[in-house]
Coordinates of C-alpha atoms in Angstrom, one line a residue:
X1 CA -91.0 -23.8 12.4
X2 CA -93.7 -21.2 11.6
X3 CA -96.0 -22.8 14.1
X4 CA -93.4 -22.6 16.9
X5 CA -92.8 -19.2 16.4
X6 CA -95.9 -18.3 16.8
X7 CA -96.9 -20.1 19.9
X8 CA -93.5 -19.7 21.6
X9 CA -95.2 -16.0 21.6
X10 CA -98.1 -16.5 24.0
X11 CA -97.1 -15.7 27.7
X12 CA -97.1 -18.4 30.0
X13 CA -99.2 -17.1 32.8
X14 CA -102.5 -17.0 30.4
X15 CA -102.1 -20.6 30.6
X16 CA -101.2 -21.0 34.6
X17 CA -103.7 -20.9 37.1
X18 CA -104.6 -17.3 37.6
X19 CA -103.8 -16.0 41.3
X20 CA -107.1 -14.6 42.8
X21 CA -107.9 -10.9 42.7
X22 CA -107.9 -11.2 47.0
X23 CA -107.3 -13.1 49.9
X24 CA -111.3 -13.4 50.9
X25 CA -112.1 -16.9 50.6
X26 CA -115.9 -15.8 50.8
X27 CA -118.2 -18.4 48.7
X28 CA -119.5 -16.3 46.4
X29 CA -116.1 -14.9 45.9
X30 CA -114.3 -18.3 44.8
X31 CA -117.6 -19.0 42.3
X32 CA -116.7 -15.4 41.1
X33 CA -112.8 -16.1 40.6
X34 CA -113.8 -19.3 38.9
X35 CA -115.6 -17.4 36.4
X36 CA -113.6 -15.0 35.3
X37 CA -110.4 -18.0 35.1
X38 CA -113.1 -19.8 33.0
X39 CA -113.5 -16.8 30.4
X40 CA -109.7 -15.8 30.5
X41 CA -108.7 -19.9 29.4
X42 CA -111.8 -19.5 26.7
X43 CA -110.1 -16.0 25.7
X44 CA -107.0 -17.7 25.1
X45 CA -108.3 -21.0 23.4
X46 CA -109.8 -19.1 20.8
X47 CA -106.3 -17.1 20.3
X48 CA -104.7 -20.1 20.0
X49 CA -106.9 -21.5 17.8
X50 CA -106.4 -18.2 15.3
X51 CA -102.5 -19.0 15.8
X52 CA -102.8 -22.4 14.7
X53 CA -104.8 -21.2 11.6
X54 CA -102.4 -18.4 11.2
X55 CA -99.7 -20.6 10.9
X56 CA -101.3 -22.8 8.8
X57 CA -102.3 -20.4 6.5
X58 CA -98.6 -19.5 5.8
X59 CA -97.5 -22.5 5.8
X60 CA -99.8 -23.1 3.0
X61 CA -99.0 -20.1 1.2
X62 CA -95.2 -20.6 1.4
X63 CA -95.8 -24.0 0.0
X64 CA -97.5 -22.7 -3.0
X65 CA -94.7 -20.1 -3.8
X66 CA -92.4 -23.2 -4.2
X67 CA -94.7 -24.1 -7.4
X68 CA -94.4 -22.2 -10.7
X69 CA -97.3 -20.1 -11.2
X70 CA -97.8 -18.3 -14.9
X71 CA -99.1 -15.0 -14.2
X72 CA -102.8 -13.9 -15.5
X73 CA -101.4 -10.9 -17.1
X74 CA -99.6 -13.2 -19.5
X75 CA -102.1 -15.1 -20.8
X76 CA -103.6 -13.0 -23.2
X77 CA -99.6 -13.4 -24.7
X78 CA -100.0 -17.2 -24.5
X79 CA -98.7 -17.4 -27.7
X80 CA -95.2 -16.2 -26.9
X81 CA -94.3 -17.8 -30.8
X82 CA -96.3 -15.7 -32.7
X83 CA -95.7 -12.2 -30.7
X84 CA -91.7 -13.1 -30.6
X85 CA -92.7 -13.6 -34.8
X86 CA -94.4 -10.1 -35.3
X87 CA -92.3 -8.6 -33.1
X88 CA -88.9 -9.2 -35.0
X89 CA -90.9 -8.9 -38.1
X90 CA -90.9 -4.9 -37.3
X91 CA -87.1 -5.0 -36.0
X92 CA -86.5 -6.3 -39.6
X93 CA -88.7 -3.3 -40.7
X94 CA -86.7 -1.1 -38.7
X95 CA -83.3 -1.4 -40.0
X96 CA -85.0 -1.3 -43.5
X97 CA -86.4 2.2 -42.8
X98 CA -82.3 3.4 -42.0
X99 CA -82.1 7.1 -41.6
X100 CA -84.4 9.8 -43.6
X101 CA -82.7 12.4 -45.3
X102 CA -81.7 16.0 -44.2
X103 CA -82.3 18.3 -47.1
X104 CA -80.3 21.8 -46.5
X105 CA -82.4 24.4 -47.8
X106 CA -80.9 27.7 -47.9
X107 CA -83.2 31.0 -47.3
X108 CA -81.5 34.1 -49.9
X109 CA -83.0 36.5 -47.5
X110 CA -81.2 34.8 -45.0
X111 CA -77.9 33.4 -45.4
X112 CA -76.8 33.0 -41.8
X113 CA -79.2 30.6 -41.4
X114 CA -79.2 26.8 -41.5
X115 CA -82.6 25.5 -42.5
X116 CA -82.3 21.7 -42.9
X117 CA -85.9 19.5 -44.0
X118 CA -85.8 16.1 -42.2
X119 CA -87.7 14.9 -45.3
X120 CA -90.0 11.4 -43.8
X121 CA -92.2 11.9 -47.1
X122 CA -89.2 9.0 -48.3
X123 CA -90.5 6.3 -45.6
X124 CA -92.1 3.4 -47.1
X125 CA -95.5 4.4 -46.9
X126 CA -94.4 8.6 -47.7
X127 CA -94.8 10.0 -44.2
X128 CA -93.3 10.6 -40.9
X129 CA -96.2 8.5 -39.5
X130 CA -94.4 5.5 -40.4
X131 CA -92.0 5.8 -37.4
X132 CA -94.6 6.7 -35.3
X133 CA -96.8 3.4 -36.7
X134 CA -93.5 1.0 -35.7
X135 CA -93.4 2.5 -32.0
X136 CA -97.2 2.2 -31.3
X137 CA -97.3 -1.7 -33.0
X138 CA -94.3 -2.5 -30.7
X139 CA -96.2 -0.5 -27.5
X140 CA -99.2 -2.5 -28.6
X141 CA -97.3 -5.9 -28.9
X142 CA -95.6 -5.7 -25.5
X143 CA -98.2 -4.9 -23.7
X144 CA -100.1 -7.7 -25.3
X145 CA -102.8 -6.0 -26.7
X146 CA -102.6 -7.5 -30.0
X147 CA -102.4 -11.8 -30.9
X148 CA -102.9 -13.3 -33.7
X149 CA -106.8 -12.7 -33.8
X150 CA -107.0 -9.2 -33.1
X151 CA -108.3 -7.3 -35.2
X152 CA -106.9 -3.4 -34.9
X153 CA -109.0 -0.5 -34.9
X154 CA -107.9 3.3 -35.4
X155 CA -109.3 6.9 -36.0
X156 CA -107.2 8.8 -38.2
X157 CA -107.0 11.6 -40.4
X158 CA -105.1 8.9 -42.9
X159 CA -101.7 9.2 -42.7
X160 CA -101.5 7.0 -39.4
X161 CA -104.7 4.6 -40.9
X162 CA -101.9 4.2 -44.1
X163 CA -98.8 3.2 -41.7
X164 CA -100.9 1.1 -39.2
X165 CA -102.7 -0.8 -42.3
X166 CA -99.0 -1.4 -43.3
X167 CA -98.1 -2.4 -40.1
X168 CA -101.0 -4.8 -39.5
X169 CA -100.2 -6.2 -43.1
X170 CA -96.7 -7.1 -42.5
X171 CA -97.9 -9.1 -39.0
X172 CA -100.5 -10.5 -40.2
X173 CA -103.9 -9.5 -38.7
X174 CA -107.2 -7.1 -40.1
X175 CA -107.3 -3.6 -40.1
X176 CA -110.2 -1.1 -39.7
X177 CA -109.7 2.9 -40.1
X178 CA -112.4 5.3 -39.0
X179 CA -111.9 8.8 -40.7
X180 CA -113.1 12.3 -41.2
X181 CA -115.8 11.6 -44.0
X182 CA -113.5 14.7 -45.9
X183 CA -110.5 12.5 -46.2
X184 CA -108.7 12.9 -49.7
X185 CA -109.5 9.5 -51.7
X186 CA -106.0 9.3 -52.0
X187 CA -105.5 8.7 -48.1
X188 CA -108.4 6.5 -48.5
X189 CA -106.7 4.0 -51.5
X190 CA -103.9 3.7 -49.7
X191 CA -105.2 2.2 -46.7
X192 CA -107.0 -0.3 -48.6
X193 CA -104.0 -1.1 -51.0
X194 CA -102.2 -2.6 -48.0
X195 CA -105.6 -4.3 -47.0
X196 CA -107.2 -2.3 -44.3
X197 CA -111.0 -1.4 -44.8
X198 CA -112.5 1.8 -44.2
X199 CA -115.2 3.3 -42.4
X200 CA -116.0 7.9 -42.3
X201 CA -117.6 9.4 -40.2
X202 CA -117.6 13.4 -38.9
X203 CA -114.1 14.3 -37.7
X204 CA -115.6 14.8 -33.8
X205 CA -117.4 11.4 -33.8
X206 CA -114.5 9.2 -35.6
X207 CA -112.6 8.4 -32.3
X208 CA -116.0 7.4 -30.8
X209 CA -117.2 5.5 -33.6
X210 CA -113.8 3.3 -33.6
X211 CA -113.8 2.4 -30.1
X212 CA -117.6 1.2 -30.5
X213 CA -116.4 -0.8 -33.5
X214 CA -113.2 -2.0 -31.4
X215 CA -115.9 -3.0 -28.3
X216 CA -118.3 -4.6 -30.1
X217 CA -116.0 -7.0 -32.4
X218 CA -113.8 -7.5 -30.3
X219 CA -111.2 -5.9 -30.9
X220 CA -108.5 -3.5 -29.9
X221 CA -108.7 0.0 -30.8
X222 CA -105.5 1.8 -30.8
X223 CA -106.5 4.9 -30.5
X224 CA -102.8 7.3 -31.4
X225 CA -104.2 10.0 -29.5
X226 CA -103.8 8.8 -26.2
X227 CA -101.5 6.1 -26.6
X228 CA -98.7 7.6 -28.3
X229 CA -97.5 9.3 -25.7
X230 CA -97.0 6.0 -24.2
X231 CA -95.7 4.5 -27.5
X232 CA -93.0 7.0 -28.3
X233 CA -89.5 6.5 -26.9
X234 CA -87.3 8.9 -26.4
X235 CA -84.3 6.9 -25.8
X236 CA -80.4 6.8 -27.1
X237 CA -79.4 3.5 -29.0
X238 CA -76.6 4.5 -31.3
X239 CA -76.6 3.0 -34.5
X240 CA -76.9 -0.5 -33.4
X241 CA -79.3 -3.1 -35.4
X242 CA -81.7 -2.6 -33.2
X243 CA -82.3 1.3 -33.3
X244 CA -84.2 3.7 -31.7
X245 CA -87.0 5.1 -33.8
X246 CA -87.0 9.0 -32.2
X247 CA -86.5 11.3 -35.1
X248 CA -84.5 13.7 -33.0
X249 CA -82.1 10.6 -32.1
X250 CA -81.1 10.5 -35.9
X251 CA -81.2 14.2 -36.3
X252 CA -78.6 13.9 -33.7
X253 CA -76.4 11.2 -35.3
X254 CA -76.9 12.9 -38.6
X255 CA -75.4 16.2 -37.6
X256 CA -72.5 14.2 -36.1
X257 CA -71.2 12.7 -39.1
X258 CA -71.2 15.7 -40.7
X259 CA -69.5 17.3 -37.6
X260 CA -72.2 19.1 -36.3
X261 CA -73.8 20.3 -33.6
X262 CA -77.4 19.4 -32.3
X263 CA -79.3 22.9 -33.9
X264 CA -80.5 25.8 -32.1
X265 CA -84.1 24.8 -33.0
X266 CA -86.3 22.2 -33.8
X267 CA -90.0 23.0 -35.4
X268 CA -92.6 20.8 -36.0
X269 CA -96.7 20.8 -35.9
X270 CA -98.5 18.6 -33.9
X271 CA -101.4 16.5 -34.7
X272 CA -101.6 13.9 -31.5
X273 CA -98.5 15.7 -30.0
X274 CA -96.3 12.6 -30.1
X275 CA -93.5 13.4 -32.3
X276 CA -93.3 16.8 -30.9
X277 CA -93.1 15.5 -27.3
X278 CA -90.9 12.4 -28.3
X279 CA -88.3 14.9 -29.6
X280 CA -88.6 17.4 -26.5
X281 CA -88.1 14.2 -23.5
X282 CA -85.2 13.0 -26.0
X283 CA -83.7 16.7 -25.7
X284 CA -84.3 17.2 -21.5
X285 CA -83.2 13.7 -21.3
X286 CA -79.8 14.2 -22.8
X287 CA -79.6 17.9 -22.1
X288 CA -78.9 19.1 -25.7
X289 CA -78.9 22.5 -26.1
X290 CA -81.9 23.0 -28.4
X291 CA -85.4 24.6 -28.4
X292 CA -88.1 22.5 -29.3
X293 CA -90.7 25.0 -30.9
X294 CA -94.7 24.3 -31.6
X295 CA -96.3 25.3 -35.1
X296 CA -100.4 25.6 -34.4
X297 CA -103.7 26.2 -36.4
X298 CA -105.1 29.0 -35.7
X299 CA -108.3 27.3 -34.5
X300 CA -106.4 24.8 -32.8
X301 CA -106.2 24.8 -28.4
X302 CA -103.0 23.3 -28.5
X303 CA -101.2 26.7 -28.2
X304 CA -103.2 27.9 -25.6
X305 CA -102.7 24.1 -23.4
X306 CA -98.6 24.6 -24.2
X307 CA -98.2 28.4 -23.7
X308 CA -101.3 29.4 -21.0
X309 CA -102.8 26.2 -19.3
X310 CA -106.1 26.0 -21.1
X311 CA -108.3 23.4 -22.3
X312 CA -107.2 21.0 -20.1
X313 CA -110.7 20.8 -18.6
X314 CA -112.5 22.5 -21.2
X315 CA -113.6 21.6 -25.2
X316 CA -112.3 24.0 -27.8
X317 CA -114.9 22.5 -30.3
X318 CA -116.7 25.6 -30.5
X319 CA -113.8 27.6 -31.8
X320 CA -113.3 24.8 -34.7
X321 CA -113.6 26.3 -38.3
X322 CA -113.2 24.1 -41.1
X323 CA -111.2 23.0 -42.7
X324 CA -108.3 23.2 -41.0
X325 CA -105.0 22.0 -41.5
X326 CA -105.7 18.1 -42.6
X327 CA -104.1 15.9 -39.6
X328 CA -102.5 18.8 -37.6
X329 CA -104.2 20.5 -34.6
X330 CA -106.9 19.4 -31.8
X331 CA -109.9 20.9 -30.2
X332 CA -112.5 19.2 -32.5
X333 CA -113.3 16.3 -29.6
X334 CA -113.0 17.7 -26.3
X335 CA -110.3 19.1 -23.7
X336 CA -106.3 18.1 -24.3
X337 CA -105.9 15.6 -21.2
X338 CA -102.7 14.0 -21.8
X339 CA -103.1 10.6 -21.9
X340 CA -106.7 10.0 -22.9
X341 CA -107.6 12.7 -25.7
X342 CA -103.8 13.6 -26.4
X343 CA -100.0 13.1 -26.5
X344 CA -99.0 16.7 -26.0
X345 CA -96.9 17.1 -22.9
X346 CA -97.1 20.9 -22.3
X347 CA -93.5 20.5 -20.1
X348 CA -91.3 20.0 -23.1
X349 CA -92.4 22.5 -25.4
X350 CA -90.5 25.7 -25.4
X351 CA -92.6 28.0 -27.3
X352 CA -95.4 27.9 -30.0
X353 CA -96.8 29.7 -33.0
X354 CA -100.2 30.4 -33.8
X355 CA -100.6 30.4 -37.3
X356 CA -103.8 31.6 -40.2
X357 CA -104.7 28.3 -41.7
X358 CA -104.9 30.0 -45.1
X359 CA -101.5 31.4 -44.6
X360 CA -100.2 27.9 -44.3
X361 CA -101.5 26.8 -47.1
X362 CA -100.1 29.3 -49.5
X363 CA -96.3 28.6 -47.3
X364 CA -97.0 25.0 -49.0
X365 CA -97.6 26.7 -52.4
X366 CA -94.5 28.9 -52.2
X367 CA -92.5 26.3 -50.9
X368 CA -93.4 23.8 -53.9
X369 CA -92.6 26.9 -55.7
X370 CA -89.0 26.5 -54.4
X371 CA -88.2 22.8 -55.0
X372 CA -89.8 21.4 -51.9
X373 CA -93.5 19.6 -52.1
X374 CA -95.3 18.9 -49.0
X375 CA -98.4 18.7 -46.7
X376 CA -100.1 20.5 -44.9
X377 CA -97.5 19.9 -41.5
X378 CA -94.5 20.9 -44.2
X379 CA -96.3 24.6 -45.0
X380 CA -97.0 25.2 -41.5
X381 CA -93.2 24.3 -40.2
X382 CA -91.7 26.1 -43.4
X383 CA -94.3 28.9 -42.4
X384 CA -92.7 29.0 -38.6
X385 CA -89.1 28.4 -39.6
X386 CA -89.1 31.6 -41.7
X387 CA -90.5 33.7 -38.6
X388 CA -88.6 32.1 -36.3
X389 CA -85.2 32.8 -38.4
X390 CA -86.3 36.2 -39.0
X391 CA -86.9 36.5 -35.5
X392 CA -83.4 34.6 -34.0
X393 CA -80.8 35.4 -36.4
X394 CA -79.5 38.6 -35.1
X395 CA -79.1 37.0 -31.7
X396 CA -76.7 33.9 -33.0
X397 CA -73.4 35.0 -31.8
X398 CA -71.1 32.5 -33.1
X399 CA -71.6 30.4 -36.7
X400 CA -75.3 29.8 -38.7
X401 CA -78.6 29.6 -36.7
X402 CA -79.4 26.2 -37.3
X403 CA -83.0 25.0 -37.5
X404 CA -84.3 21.8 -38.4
X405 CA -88.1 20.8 -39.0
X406 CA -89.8 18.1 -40.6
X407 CA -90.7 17.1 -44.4
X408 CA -93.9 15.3 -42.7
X409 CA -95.5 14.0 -46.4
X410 CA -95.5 14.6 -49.9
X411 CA -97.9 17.0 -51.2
X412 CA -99.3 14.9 -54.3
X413 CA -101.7 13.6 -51.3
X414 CA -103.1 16.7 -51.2
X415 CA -103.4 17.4 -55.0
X416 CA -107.3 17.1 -55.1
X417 CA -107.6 19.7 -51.8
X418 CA -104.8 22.2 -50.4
X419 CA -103.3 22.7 -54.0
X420 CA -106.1 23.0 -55.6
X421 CA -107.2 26.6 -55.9
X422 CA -111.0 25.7 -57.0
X423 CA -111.3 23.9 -53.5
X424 CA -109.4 26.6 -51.7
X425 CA -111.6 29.1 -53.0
X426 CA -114.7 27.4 -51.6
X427 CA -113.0 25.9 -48.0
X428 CA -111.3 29.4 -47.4
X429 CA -113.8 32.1 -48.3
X430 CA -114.6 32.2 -44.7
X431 CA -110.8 33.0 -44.3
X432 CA -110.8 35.7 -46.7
X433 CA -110.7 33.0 -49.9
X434 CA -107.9 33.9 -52.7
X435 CA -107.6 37.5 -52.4
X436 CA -106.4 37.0 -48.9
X437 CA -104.5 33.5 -50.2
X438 CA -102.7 35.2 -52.9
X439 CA -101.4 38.6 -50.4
X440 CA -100.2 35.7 -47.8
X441 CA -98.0 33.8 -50.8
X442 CA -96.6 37.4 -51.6
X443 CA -95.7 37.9 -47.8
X444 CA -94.2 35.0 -47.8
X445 CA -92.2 35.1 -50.9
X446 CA -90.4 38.2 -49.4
X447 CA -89.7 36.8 -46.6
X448 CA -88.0 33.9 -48.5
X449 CA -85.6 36.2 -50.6
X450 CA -85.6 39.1 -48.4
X451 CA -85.6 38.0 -45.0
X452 CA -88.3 40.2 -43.7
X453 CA -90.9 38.3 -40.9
X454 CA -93.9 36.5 -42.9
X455 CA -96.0 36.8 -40.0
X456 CA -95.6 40.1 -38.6
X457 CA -95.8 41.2 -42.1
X458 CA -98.6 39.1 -43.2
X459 CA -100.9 39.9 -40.1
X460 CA -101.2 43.6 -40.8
X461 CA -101.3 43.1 -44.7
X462 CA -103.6 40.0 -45.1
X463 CA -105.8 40.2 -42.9
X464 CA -109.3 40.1 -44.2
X465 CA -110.5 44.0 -43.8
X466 CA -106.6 44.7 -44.9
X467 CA -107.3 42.7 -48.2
X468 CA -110.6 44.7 -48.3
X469 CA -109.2 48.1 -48.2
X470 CA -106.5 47.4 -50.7
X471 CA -108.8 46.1 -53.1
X472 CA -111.2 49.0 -52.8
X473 CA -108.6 51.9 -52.8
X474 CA -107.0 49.8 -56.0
X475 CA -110.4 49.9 -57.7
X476 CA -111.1 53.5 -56.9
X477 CA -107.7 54.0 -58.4
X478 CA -108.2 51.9 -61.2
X479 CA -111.5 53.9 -61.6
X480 CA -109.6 57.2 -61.4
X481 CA -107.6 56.3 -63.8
X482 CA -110.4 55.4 -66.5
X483 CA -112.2 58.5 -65.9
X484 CA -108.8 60.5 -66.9
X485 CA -108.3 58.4 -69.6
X486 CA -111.4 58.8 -70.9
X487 CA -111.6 62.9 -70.3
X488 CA -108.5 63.3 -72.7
X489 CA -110.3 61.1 -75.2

C-alpha cells in the first residue's frame, strides 16, 4: 500500500510522449527534441527508482516496529531483579525512618515567638543527611547508575560519606569517601563502621580526586553537589507507606496534627543547597505561605549567588579562610553553577544571612548551654533564628511568629574541633581567637533572655578592633586602679 501511494503521485505526462517544443520538423530539430525526451524519461527513471527505495525503506522500518525492541538505555538495568531488590530495600528504610521530631524551644527574651528544632540528629546514622542519602540512592537507582557491581564514589565533608556508606551497606555494593584531610576522626569511624573506605585529600581537590577514582575503577561517582538538586523531591505524598522524604513535607503534616499552621519562616544553612532548595520548590509548589530564609559563612559565595547574582561564573576560592563552618558553605572549588558545582537554586530562596564563622560557633556553645547540642549547621540556624525573631516579631499581627529550622547533627561529632576551646583558639585567631569568641557568646546570651538582635549587637561589639579597644581601655583601667591602690598604700 505504501508503494502505491507513492507512485500513484508521479504525473502522468512525465511518462507520455512529450509534445515537441514547435511545429518545425527541421532535422536537426527532431534529433534535438529526441534529446531532451531522452534526458526527461532518464530524469524520471531515476525518481522512480528513489520511490521504489523510498518505499521499501518504510516498508522495512514499519516491519521492524512490529518486533519488540529493548531499548539501549535499559541495559545497563538488565538486572531489573536486583534494582527492584535494592530499591524496596530503601522503601523499607523509609517507613523505618517515620517522622523526626519537632522540639519547641522557647526564647525568654522572646515569648511571642515559636521557635521549633526539626531535630534529624535522631535519624539512624545522627544527621539530616540521612534523608538526603535515601533520595540521591533512589535518583541513582532509577536512573541506573548503580547494579550490582558498582562501586560508589563520593566527596564529602562526612556526614553524607556516613549516610551513603549506610546506604551502599544496606544494598549491597562498595563504598569509597573522598574527604577534606581535616575531617574529625569521628566522621571518619563512622564511615568505615558501616564498611566504606576512606581516602583525604585538600577540601578544593576532594571532588576531583573522587571522580578520578570513580573513572578509573570504574565506577560511579555520585557527586551530592550537583546531583542533588536532581535527587531531591519536592513532592506531596501524605502519610502513605510509601512517603515522601522532603523535610518541609513532614514539617507540614507535623504542624497539622497539632492544628497548626505551616510557620512564618523556615531557616536552614546550606552545604550543597539541596535541602534548602528541596524545602523552597515544596513551598512555591503548594503555595504555603512561608519564607524560606538562607543562613551563610561569612567566607562563603552562596549569599552573594542568592541575594546579588555572583559567582555564577566566577570562583570565590580566594576569599576562603579556614576553617569554616565544617560541611556548610561553598566557594572553596569554583563558581556556583547549578547543576554541576551546586544544588542551590537562587529562585526559591527568600532572603539570606551572612554570618562571622566564629560567631556561630560560640551560638553552638550557648545553645548546648540551653539544652540543645549540635553542629556546626545547628549554631548557625540558632544564630539566624534569634536575628530573624528579633527582627520579625513586632510585625506578626495575629498569634506567635513561628519559625522552624533544623537540628542538622549532634554536636558530640564535633567534640575534638568546634567545642574544643584549645582548637578554637588556634583555628580562630585569625578571627579574633577567644577574646572575640567569648564577647560573641555574651551577645548572644542576651539576645537569648533579652530579646535584643545578636547580630546587630554583636557586629559593633565583637568585632576584632572592637575587642581590641575594650581590652586596652579595661587594662588601662585596671592599671588605674593599681596605681590608686597602691598610692593610698
Amino acid at each position: 500500500m505504501l508503494f502505491f501511494n507513492f507512485v500513484c503521485q508521479v504525473e502522468p505526462r512525465d511518462w507520455a510522449k512529450l509534445e515537441p517544443e514547435s511545429s518545425m520538423e527541421n532535422g536537426d530539430r527532431k534529433v534535438s527534441q529526441t534529446v531532451t525526451n531522452k534526458k526527461m524519461i532518464s530524469k524520471n527513471s531515476i525518481f522512480l527508482i528513489s520511490v521504489v527505495l523510498a518505499s521499501v525503506t518504510v516498508e522495512v522500518e514499519a516491519s521492524d516496529s512490529l518486533t519488540l525492541t529493548k531499548a539501549p538505555s535499559n541495559e545497563k538495568n538488565r538486572d531489573f531483579t536486583w534494582r527492584q531488590q535494592a530499591i524496596q530495600k530503601l522503601w523499607e528504610e523509609r517507613k523505618a525512618m517515620g517522622h523526626t521530631p519537632l522540639r519547641k524551644f522557647p526564647i525568654p527574651g522572646m515569648p511571642d515567638v515559636d521557635l521549633i528544632f526539626k531535630d534529624e540528629s535522631v535519624t539512624k546514622i545522627g544527621s539530616l543527611k540521612f534523608r538526603f542519602g535515601w533520595a540521591l540512592f533512589m535518583w541513582a537507582l532509577l536512573e541506573g547508575h548503580i547494579d550490582q557491581n558498582t562501586t560508589v564514589y563520593e566527596a564529602s565533608s562526612g556526614n553524607t560519606a556516613i549516610c551513603e556508606s549506610y546506604m551502599t551497606k544496606l544494598i549491597g555494593v562498595p563504598f569509597v569517601a573522598v574527604v577534606p584531610d581535616y575531617t574529625e576522626d569521628t566522621k571518619v569511624n563512622h564511615i568505615k563502621e558501616y564498611g566504606g573506605k576512606v581516602l583525604k585529600a585538600d577540601i578544593a581537590a576532594r571532588f576531583g580526586k573522587a571522580a578520578l577514582e570513580a573513572e578509573k575503577n570504574h565506577g560511579f561517582y555520585m557527586n551530592q553537589f550537583a546531583n542533588a538538586h536532581r535527587a531531591e523531591e519536592f513532592h506531596e505524598s501524605g502519610n502513605g507507606e510509601l512517603e515522601s522524604v522532603n523535610v518541609m513535607h513532614e514539617i507540614v503534616q507535623q504542624l497539622k496534627s497539632q492544628n497548626l499552621k505551616e510557620p512564618d519562616f523556615f531557616i536552614h544553612a546550606a552545604g550543597t543547597g539541596g535541602t534548602i532548595s528541596s524545602v523552597g520548590r515544596y513551598v512555591q509548589k503548594y503555595n504555603l505561605d512561608t519564607k524560606v530564609i538562607m543562613a551563610d559563612p561569612e567566607f562563603s559565595i552562596y549569599y552573594d549567588y542568592v541575594i546579588n547574582g555572583k559567582f555564577m561564573n566566577e570562583s570565590g576560592a580566594s576569599l576562603w579562610k579556614t576553617p569554616g563552618m565544617a560541611g556548610i558553605g561553598f566557594g572553596y572549588a569554583g563558581p556556583a553553577i547549578l547543576g554541576q558545582t551546586s544544588s542551590l537554586q537562587p529562585s526559591v530562596v527568600n532572603g539570606a544571612f551572612k554570618l562571622p564563622d566564629i560567631a556561630s560557633t560560640a551560638s553552638m556553645h550557648v545553645l548546648r548551654e540551653y539544652g540543645i547540642s549540635g553542629g556546626t549547621s545547628t549554631g548557625m540556624n540558632f544564630l539566624a533564628s534569634l536575628s530573624l525573631a528579633a527582627k520579625e516579631r513586632s510585625k506578626k499581627s495575629q498569634g506567635p511568629l513561628r519559625i522552624v529550622t533544623l537540628l542538622g547533627d549532634p554536636g558530640t561529632v564535633y567534640e575534638s574541633s568546634y567545642y574544643n576551646i584549645s582548637w578554637i583558639k588556634q583555628k580562630f585567631d585569625f578571627h579574633g581567637g577567644l577574646p572575640v569568641f567569648d564577647c560573641w557568646k555574651d551577645v548572644i546570651r542576651n539576645s537569648f533572655t533579652k530579646g535584643s538582635d545578636p547580630l546587630a549587637v554583636g557586629s559593633e561589639l565583637c568585632s576584632k578592633e572592637a575587642v581590641k579597644d575594650s581590652a586596652s581601655r579595661r587594662s588601662k583601667r585596671e592599671t588605674n586602679f593599681s596605681a590608686k591602690f597602691r598610692s593610698v598604700l
